[in-house]
Coordinates of C-alpha atoms in Angstrom, one line a residue:
M232 CA 60.8 115.2 82.2
K233 CA 58.4 113.2 80.0
K234 CA 58.5 110.7 82.2
K235 CA 57.8 112.8 85.2
T236 CA 55.3 114.9 83.7
L237 CA 53.3 112.0 82.8
A238 CA 53.6 110.7 86.3
I239 CA 51.7 113.4 87.9
L240 CA 48.7 113.8 84.9
S241 CA 47.8 109.8 85.8
L242 CA 48.3 110.9 89.6
I243 CA 45.5 114.3 89.0
V244 CA 43.8 111.6 86.4
A245 CA 43.2 109.3 88.3
M246 CA 42.1 111.3 91.1
G247 CA 39.4 112.5 88.7
F248 CA 40.8 115.8 87.8
G249 CA 41.6 115.4 83.3
E250 CA 40.5 118.1 82.3
T251 CA 42.2 120.8 84.1
V252 CA 43.2 123.8 82.5
W253 CA 46.6 124.5 83.7
A254 CA 46.8 128.4 85.3
A255 CA 50.5 130.8 83.5
P256 CA 53.5 129.3 84.6
A257 CA 55.1 131.0 87.6
N258 CA 58.5 132.0 88.8
P259 CA 59.6 128.8 91.2
F260 CA 60.7 131.4 93.8
D261 CA 58.6 133.4 94.0
D262 CA 56.9 133.8 97.9
V263 CA 53.9 132.5 98.0
P264 CA 51.5 135.4 99.4
K265 CA 50.7 134.3 103.3
T266 CA 47.2 134.7 101.7
H267 CA 46.9 132.6 99.2
W268 CA 44.2 129.6 99.5
S269 CA 47.3 127.2 99.3
Y270 CA 48.1 127.8 102.9
T271 CA 45.2 126.8 104.1
A272 CA 44.4 123.8 102.1
V273 CA 48.0 123.1 103.4
E274 CA 47.0 123.8 106.8
K275 CA 44.1 121.9 106.6
L276 CA 46.2 118.1 105.9
V277 CA 48.3 118.7 107.9
H278 CA 45.6 118.9 110.3
D279 CA 43.9 116.0 109.2
G280 CA 47.8 114.3 109.6
V281 CA 47.7 113.3 105.3
V282 CA 51.1 115.8 106.0
A283 CA 53.2 115.9 108.2
G284 CA 54.8 119.7 107.1
Y285 CA 57.9 120.6 106.2
D286 CA 60.6 119.5 105.8
D287 CA 61.5 119.8 109.3
N288 CA 58.0 118.4 110.0
T289 CA 57.0 122.3 110.5
F290 CA 54.7 124.5 109.3
K291 CA 57.9 127.4 109.2
G292 CA 55.1 129.3 111.2
D293 CA 54.6 132.8 109.7
R294 CA 57.2 133.1 106.9
P295 CA 55.7 132.4 103.5
L296 CA 57.5 130.4 101.6
S297 CA 58.3 129.8 98.2
R298 CA 56.7 128.0 95.0
Y299 CA 59.3 125.2 95.5
E300 CA 58.9 124.7 99.4
M301 CA 55.2 124.8 99.1
A302 CA 55.7 122.0 96.0
V303 CA 58.2 119.7 98.3
I304 CA 54.9 119.7 100.6
V305 CA 52.4 119.5 97.8
G306 CA 54.8 116.5 96.9
K307 CA 54.6 114.8 99.9
A308 CA 50.9 115.0 99.9
I309 CA 50.5 113.3 96.6
S310 CA 53.0 110.0 97.6
K311 CA 50.2 109.1 101.2
S312 CA 47.3 109.9 98.3
D313 CA 45.9 107.0 99.2
K314 CA 45.2 107.6 102.3
A315 CA 43.4 110.5 101.9
D316 CA 40.0 111.1 101.6
A317 CA 37.4 112.8 99.2
E318 CA 37.7 115.8 100.8
N319 CA 41.3 116.2 100.9
K320 CA 41.8 114.8 97.6
A321 CA 40.7 117.2 96.6
L322 CA 43.1 119.4 97.9
I323 CA 45.6 118.0 96.8
Q324 CA 44.3 117.6 93.1
K325 CA 44.1 121.4 93.1
L326 CA 47.6 121.6 94.9
S327 CA 48.8 119.0 92.3
Q328 CA 47.4 121.8 89.3
E329 CA 49.1 124.7 91.2
Y330 CA 52.4 123.9 91.2
Y331 CA 52.9 121.9 88.8
R332 CA 55.7 122.9 87.2
E333 CA 56.7 123.2 90.5
L334 CA 56.9 119.3 90.3
D335 CA 57.5 118.8 87.1
N336 CA 60.7 120.5 87.7
M337 CA 62.0 119.2 90.7
G338 CA 61.1 115.6 89.4
V339 CA 63.4 116.5 86.3
Q340 CA 66.1 117.6 89.3
L341 CA 65.6 114.8 91.7
A342 CA 66.4 112.4 88.9
E343 CA 70.1 114.8 87.5
V344 CA 70.9 113.6 91.3
K345 CA 70.0 110.5 91.7
E346 CA 71.6 109.7 88.2
K347 CA 75.1 111.5 89.6
V348 CA 74.5 109.1 93.8
D349 CA 74.3 106.5 91.7
K350 CA 77.6 106.4 89.6
V351 CA 78.9 106.1 93.3
T352 CA 79.0 103.1 96.1
L353 CA 80.5 103.5 98.9
S354 CA 81.4 99.6 101.1
G355 CA 84.1 98.5 103.3
F356 CA 83.6 97.9 107.0
M357 CA 85.0 97.9 110.8
R358 CA 86.8 95.9 112.7
A359 CA 88.0 95.6 116.0
K360 CA 90.3 93.0 116.8
Y361 CA 92.2 91.4 119.5
D362 CA 95.3 88.9 119.4
S363 CA 97.1 87.1 122.1
D364 CA 100.3 86.1 120.1
T365 CA 102.5 84.0 122.8
V366 CA 106.4 82.2 121.2
G367 CA 107.2 79.9 124.5
G368 CA 104.8 82.2 126.8
K369 CA 106.4 85.0 125.7
T370 CA 104.8 87.8 123.8
S371 CA 105.4 86.8 119.8
P372 CA 108.1 88.4 117.8
V373 CA 105.8 88.1 115.0
N374 CA 103.6 90.9 115.8
G375 CA 104.3 91.4 119.4
N376 CA 100.9 93.9 120.1
G377 CA 100.4 95.3 117.2
N378 CA 97.4 93.3 116.7
K379 CA 95.2 94.0 119.1
H380 CA 93.7 97.3 117.1
F381 CA 89.8 99.2 115.5
Y382 CA 90.6 99.1 112.0
M383 CA 88.5 100.5 109.0
D384 CA 88.6 99.5 105.8
F385 CA 87.1 102.2 103.0
E386 CA 86.2 101.9 99.8
G387 CA 85.1 103.5 96.9
T388 CA 83.7 103.1 93.3
M389 CA 83.3 105.0 90.3
K390 CA 81.0 105.0 87.5
A391 CA 83.2 107.0 84.5
N392 CA 81.0 105.5 81.8
E393 CA 79.3 101.9 80.4
N394 CA 82.4 100.5 80.5
W395 CA 85.4 101.9 83.2
D396 CA 85.1 102.0 86.5
V397 CA 87.5 104.1 89.2
H398 CA 88.2 102.6 92.2
F399 CA 90.0 103.5 96.0
Q400 CA 90.8 101.9 99.0
S401 CA 91.2 103.3 102.4
E402 CA 92.7 101.4 105.2
T403 CA 92.9 103.1 108.7
N404 CA 94.6 100.8 111.7
E405 CA 95.0 102.2 115.0
T406 CA 96.0 99.9 118.7
Y407 CA 94.1 99.8 121.8
S408 CA 96.6 101.4 123.6
T409 CA 98.5 104.1 121.0
N410 CA 97.7 106.5 118.2
R411 CA 99.8 104.7 115.5
S412 CA 99.2 104.5 112.0
W413 CA 102.1 103.8 109.3
G414 CA 102.7 102.4 105.3
E415 CA 99.7 101.2 104.4
N416 CA 97.3 101.7 106.9
D417 CA 96.9 105.4 108.0
G418 CA 93.6 106.4 107.4
T419 CA 94.9 107.9 103.5
F420 CA 93.8 107.0 99.9
Q421 CA 96.8 103.8 99.8
R422 CA 95.3 102.6 96.9
I423 CA 93.9 104.3 93.5
W424 CA 93.0 101.7 90.3
A425 CA 90.4 101.7 87.1
T426 CA 88.6 98.5 85.5
G427 CA 87.1 99.0 82.0
S428 CA 87.1 96.5 78.6
V429 CA 88.1 96.8 75.7
G430 CA 86.1 94.8 73.7
A431 CA 85.8 91.0 75.2
V432 CA 89.3 91.8 77.5
D433 CA 89.1 93.3 80.8
V434 CA 91.6 96.0 82.6
T435 CA 92.9 96.8 85.1
F436 CA 95.2 98.7 86.5
G437 CA 96.3 101.6 89.0
K438 CA 97.5 100.6 92.6
K439 CA 95.3 98.2 94.8
W440 CA 95.3 94.5 96.6
W441 CA 96.3 91.9 93.5
G442 CA 95.7 88.5 94.7
Y443 CA 96.2 84.8 93.0
G444 CA 94.4 81.8 93.8
S445 CA 94.6 80.8 97.7
N446 CA 97.2 83.5 98.0
V447 CA 100.5 81.6 98.9
A448 CA 102.6 82.2 95.8
W449 CA 101.0 86.0 96.1
G450 CA 98.9 88.2 98.1
H451 CA 99.8 91.6 98.5
S452 CA 99.7 95.3 96.9
G453 CA 100.9 96.5 93.6
S454 CA 101.2 98.7 91.3
G455 CA 100.8 98.2 88.0
I456 CA 98.2 96.1 84.8
Q457 CA 96.8 93.4 84.6
F458 CA 94.5 91.9 81.3
D459 CA 91.6 89.9 81.7
Y460 CA 89.9 87.1 79.9
A461 CA 87.3 85.4 81.0
A462 CA 85.2 82.9 79.4
P463 CA 82.4 81.0 80.9
Q464 CA 83.9 77.7 81.8
Y465 CA 87.8 79.5 82.5
K466 CA 89.8 82.9 83.2
V467 CA 93.2 83.8 81.9
S468 CA 95.1 86.9 83.6
V469 CA 98.2 88.2 82.6
F470 CA 99.8 90.9 84.8
N471 CA 102.9 93.0 85.8
F472 CA 103.0 95.0 88.4
K473 CA 105.8 96.5 91.3
P474 CA 105.4 95.3 95.2
T475 CA 104.5 98.3 97.2
Q476 CA 103.6 96.5 100.4
L477 CA 106.7 96.1 102.0
D478 CA 108.6 95.5 105.4
G479 CA 110.2 97.7 108.1
D480 CA 114.1 96.6 105.4
G481 CA 111.5 97.3 101.8
N482 CA 111.5 93.5 101.3
A483 CA 108.2 92.1 100.4
I484 CA 108.3 89.7 102.6
N485 CA 110.4 87.1 101.1
L486 CA 111.9 89.4 97.6
T487 CA 114.9 91.5 99.0
N488 CA 114.8 95.3 97.7
A489 CA 111.5 94.5 96.6
G490 CA 111.4 98.2 96.1
N491 CA 113.3 97.3 92.6
T492 CA 112.3 94.7 90.9
S493 CA 108.7 93.7 88.8
L494 CA 106.6 90.6 89.2
Y495 CA 104.5 88.8 85.3
G496 CA 103.0 86.3 85.0
M497 CA 100.4 84.3 83.9
N498 CA 97.1 83.3 86.4
I499 CA 95.5 80.6 84.6
N500 CA 91.8 79.4 86.6
A501 CA 89.0 76.9 85.0
D502 CA 86.0 74.4 86.3
L503 CA 87.1 71.6 85.3
S504 CA 83.5 69.9 86.1
K505 CA 81.0 71.4 88.8
V506 CA 82.7 70.2 91.7
V507 CA 85.9 70.2 90.5
N508 CA 88.7 73.8 90.3
A509 CA 92.0 74.3 89.7
N510 CA 94.2 77.3 89.5
L511 CA 97.9 77.6 87.6
L512 CA 100.3 80.2 88.1
V513 CA 103.6 80.7 86.5
G514 CA 105.4 84.5 87.5
G515 CA 109.0 85.4 87.6
N516 CA 110.9 88.7 88.9
K517 CA 114.7 90.0 87.9
A518 CA 116.7 89.4 90.6
T519 CA 116.9 91.9 93.3
G520 CA 120.8 91.9 94.1
D521 CA 122.3 92.1 98.0
G522 CA 120.4 95.1 100.2
T523 CA 120.7 96.3 103.7
K524 CA 119.2 95.7 106.9
S525 CA 117.7 98.7 109.2
D526 CA 119.8 97.6 111.6
G527 CA 122.8 97.9 109.1
S528 CA 123.8 93.9 108.5
L529 CA 123.4 92.2 105.4
N530 CA 120.5 91.5 103.2
P531 CA 121.8 89.6 101.2
D532 CA 119.3 88.1 98.0
T533 CA 116.6 85.3 98.4
G534 CA 117.4 84.0 94.2
I535 CA 114.3 84.4 93.4
T536 CA 113.6 85.2 90.0
H537 CA 110.4 82.0 88.9
W538 CA 107.9 81.1 91.4
G539 CA 104.0 78.3 90.7
E540 CA 101.0 78.2 92.2
V541 CA 98.5 75.6 91.9
D542 CA 95.9 75.2 93.5
L543 CA 93.6 72.4 93.3
S544 CA 89.3 72.2 94.7
A545 CA 86.7 70.4 95.8
K546 CA 83.1 70.0 97.0
L547 CA 83.4 66.6 98.3
M548 CA 79.7 67.1 99.2
K549 CA 77.1 69.4 99.8
N550 CA 78.5 71.3 102.5
V551 CA 82.1 70.2 102.4
K552 CA 85.2 72.0 100.4
V553 CA 89.0 70.6 100.3
T554 CA 91.4 72.9 99.1
G555 CA 95.5 71.3 98.4
T556 CA 97.6 74.1 97.6
Y557 CA 101.4 74.0 96.1
A558 CA 103.8 76.8 95.4
R559 CA 107.6 76.7 94.9
T560 CA 110.3 79.0 93.8
N561 CA 113.7 78.5 92.2
A562 CA 115.3 79.5 95.8
D563 CA 118.2 76.9 96.2
N564 CA 117.5 76.5 99.5
Y565 CA 113.0 75.7 101.6
N566 CA 111.6 77.1 98.1
S567 CA 108.3 75.0 98.1
S568 CA 105.3 76.4 100.2
Q569 CA 101.5 73.9 101.2
E570 CA 98.6 74.5 102.5
F571 CA 95.1 71.9 102.6
R572 CA 92.3 72.9 104.0
M573 CA 88.7 72.1 104.6
D574 CA 85.5 74.2 104.7
Y575 CA 82.4 73.4 106.1
K576 CA 79.4 75.2 105.1
G577 CA 79.3 78.9 104.4
M578 CA 78.5 82.1 106.9
D579 CA 76.6 84.6 104.5
L580 CA 76.1 87.9 105.7
K581 CA 73.0 88.4 104.9
Q582 CA 71.9 85.3 106.7
P583 CA 72.0 85.9 111.1
G584 CA 73.0 82.9 112.7
S585 CA 73.9 81.2 109.3
F586 CA 78.2 80.5 109.9
D587 CA 81.6 77.6 108.5
V588 CA 84.0 76.1 110.3
Y589 CA 87.6 75.2 108.9
L590 CA 90.7 74.1 108.9
R591 CA 94.4 74.9 108.3
L592 CA 97.5 72.9 107.4
L593 CA 100.4 74.9 106.6
K594 CA 103.6 74.9 106.0
F595 CA 105.3 77.7 104.6
Q596 CA 109.3 77.9 104.0
K597 CA 111.6 80.8 104.3
F598 CA 112.0 81.6 100.0
G599 CA 109.1 79.1 99.2
D600 CA 107.2 82.2 97.6
P601 CA 107.6 85.1 96.8
S602 CA 104.9 86.8 98.8
H603 CA 102.1 84.8 100.5
D604 CA 98.8 86.7 102.3
D605 CA 100.0 86.7 105.9
E606 CA 96.8 87.7 107.4
W607 CA 97.4 90.0 109.2
S608 CA 100.7 87.5 110.3
S609 CA 99.1 84.7 111.2
L610 CA 100.8 83.0 108.8
P611 CA 104.7 84.6 108.5
S612 CA 106.8 82.3 106.7
D613 CA 109.4 79.6 107.9
M614 CA 106.0 78.3 109.4
K615 CA 104.8 74.9 109.6
G616 CA 101.2 74.1 111.7
W617 CA 97.4 74.5 111.6
V618 CA 94.6 76.7 112.0
L619 CA 90.6 76.6 113.9
G620 CA 88.8 78.8 112.4
V621 CA 85.4 79.6 112.8
D622 CA 83.1 83.0 111.0
Y623 CA 80.0 84.2 112.4
A624 CA 76.8 85.9 111.8
L625 CA 76.3 87.8 114.4
G626 CA 73.4 89.6 112.9
K627 CA 72.9 91.2 109.4
D628 CA 76.5 92.6 108.4
I629 CA 77.8 91.4 111.5
Q630 CA 80.6 89.4 111.2
W631 CA 82.3 87.3 114.2
A632 CA 85.3 85.5 113.5
T633 CA 87.6 83.5 115.8
L634 CA 91.3 80.5 115.2
Y635 CA 93.2 78.8 117.1
G636 CA 96.7 78.3 115.6
N637 CA 99.5 76.1 116.5
Q638 CA 102.5 76.8 115.0
K639 CA 106.3 76.3 114.2
L640 CA 108.0 79.0 113.0
N641 CA 112.0 78.8 112.2
I642 CA 111.7 75.7 110.7
S643 CA 114.9 76.3 108.6
G644 CA 117.4 76.9 112.0
T645 CA 118.4 80.5 109.8
D646 CA 117.4 82.6 112.3
S647 CA 119.9 83.7 115.5
K648 CA 117.3 85.8 116.7
L649 CA 114.7 82.8 117.3
A650 CA 115.1 78.8 118.2
K651 CA 114.8 76.5 115.7
D652 CA 111.0 75.1 115.8
S653 CA 110.0 77.2 118.4
S654 CA 106.1 77.2 119.3
R655 CA 104.2 79.4 118.5
K656 CA 99.9 79.6 120.3
L657 CA 97.5 81.8 118.3
I658 CA 93.9 83.0 119.4
R659 CA 92.6 85.8 117.3
T660 CA 89.2 87.6 117.9
Q661 CA 87.8 90.2 116.1
V662 CA 84.5 91.5 115.0
D663 CA 83.3 93.2 111.6
I664 CA 80.6 95.9 110.9
H665 CA 80.3 95.9 107.4
F666 CA 78.2 99.2 105.8

């Protein structure tokens, strides 16, 4: 309040009226009589183009204005006083004197509103996506036509105090041809979590998307808690959560009965030099046991109870970065997953015309990880192949992305519904508008 008072006083002093004697306070909600000199003064300011009028750019005709309403117009005039001539500056000064208390009170109220608004941050993006996804020239069984859709990600952060924030995330997914919502894309607040700190340790708990390293061992949602300790060149995370993003048979990709278990482990990320980074993930879960598929058939336990991932990335030159990833589980067969990725340049949403190009060589064995991020079904399990993609900033906060994937499905030969090494061709293009 003192700052607002000083600001208004400084403005009046700057206009040469520092010795004004203030009038007795008035009720801010009282109407200003139509005979009051303020109307003539404001009409002149409007006529001379100093202000446009009331909040809807009118002067409210014959209706008397309250002192607060008149103060709104005076506030607009003060903000444009540098463009006014000497006569209008004198009018602005006189009006400022008359409505000083209302202006001061409004400043306090606006500051309180701003403080509340600053506690909430909203962000997200809207996406239009189209996939051409075929196996042997026919519609791919991986996701059919499900990725021809409009999609919106909506996220919010609400600050509780200097140490703690509360977050929410909503995802809405609708295909072009039908109205379809399911699972964690139905438009409700599917994920809610809190982040904060206790001394030097950061804490995250709730239901959210969890990803580690290159997201090969794990990249899906869950409900749980994570503790982080960060130093200048390394970060250590300890976590425990229950999987929540399940498929139609109640599985989180490679975990049978995943809803009946929880995952725990540790992730260490460290900069080995200015250009080399290493990531180590070790984790485990309780045995899930056999399950039953949606068609009533047996869904045998995969046997996965221990797993891990190693990532090593290096910036070879100014615009080239390479990353190698190896993940492994304790399943009896088909128990490793690998990825090699090369990135050229980097797209910046704030820099229209910026772009990046990447190449990914992949081999995700059937039980090679508990649940990698399948990136909208572009990276299924039991697959090997490559993906070539480009991201381009069409405009500020507008991203266009296109990729081509050439893959072999059912590399284990254990899927009776699909031929071994079935050839999949995936072309994806999408536009994201961020806000």
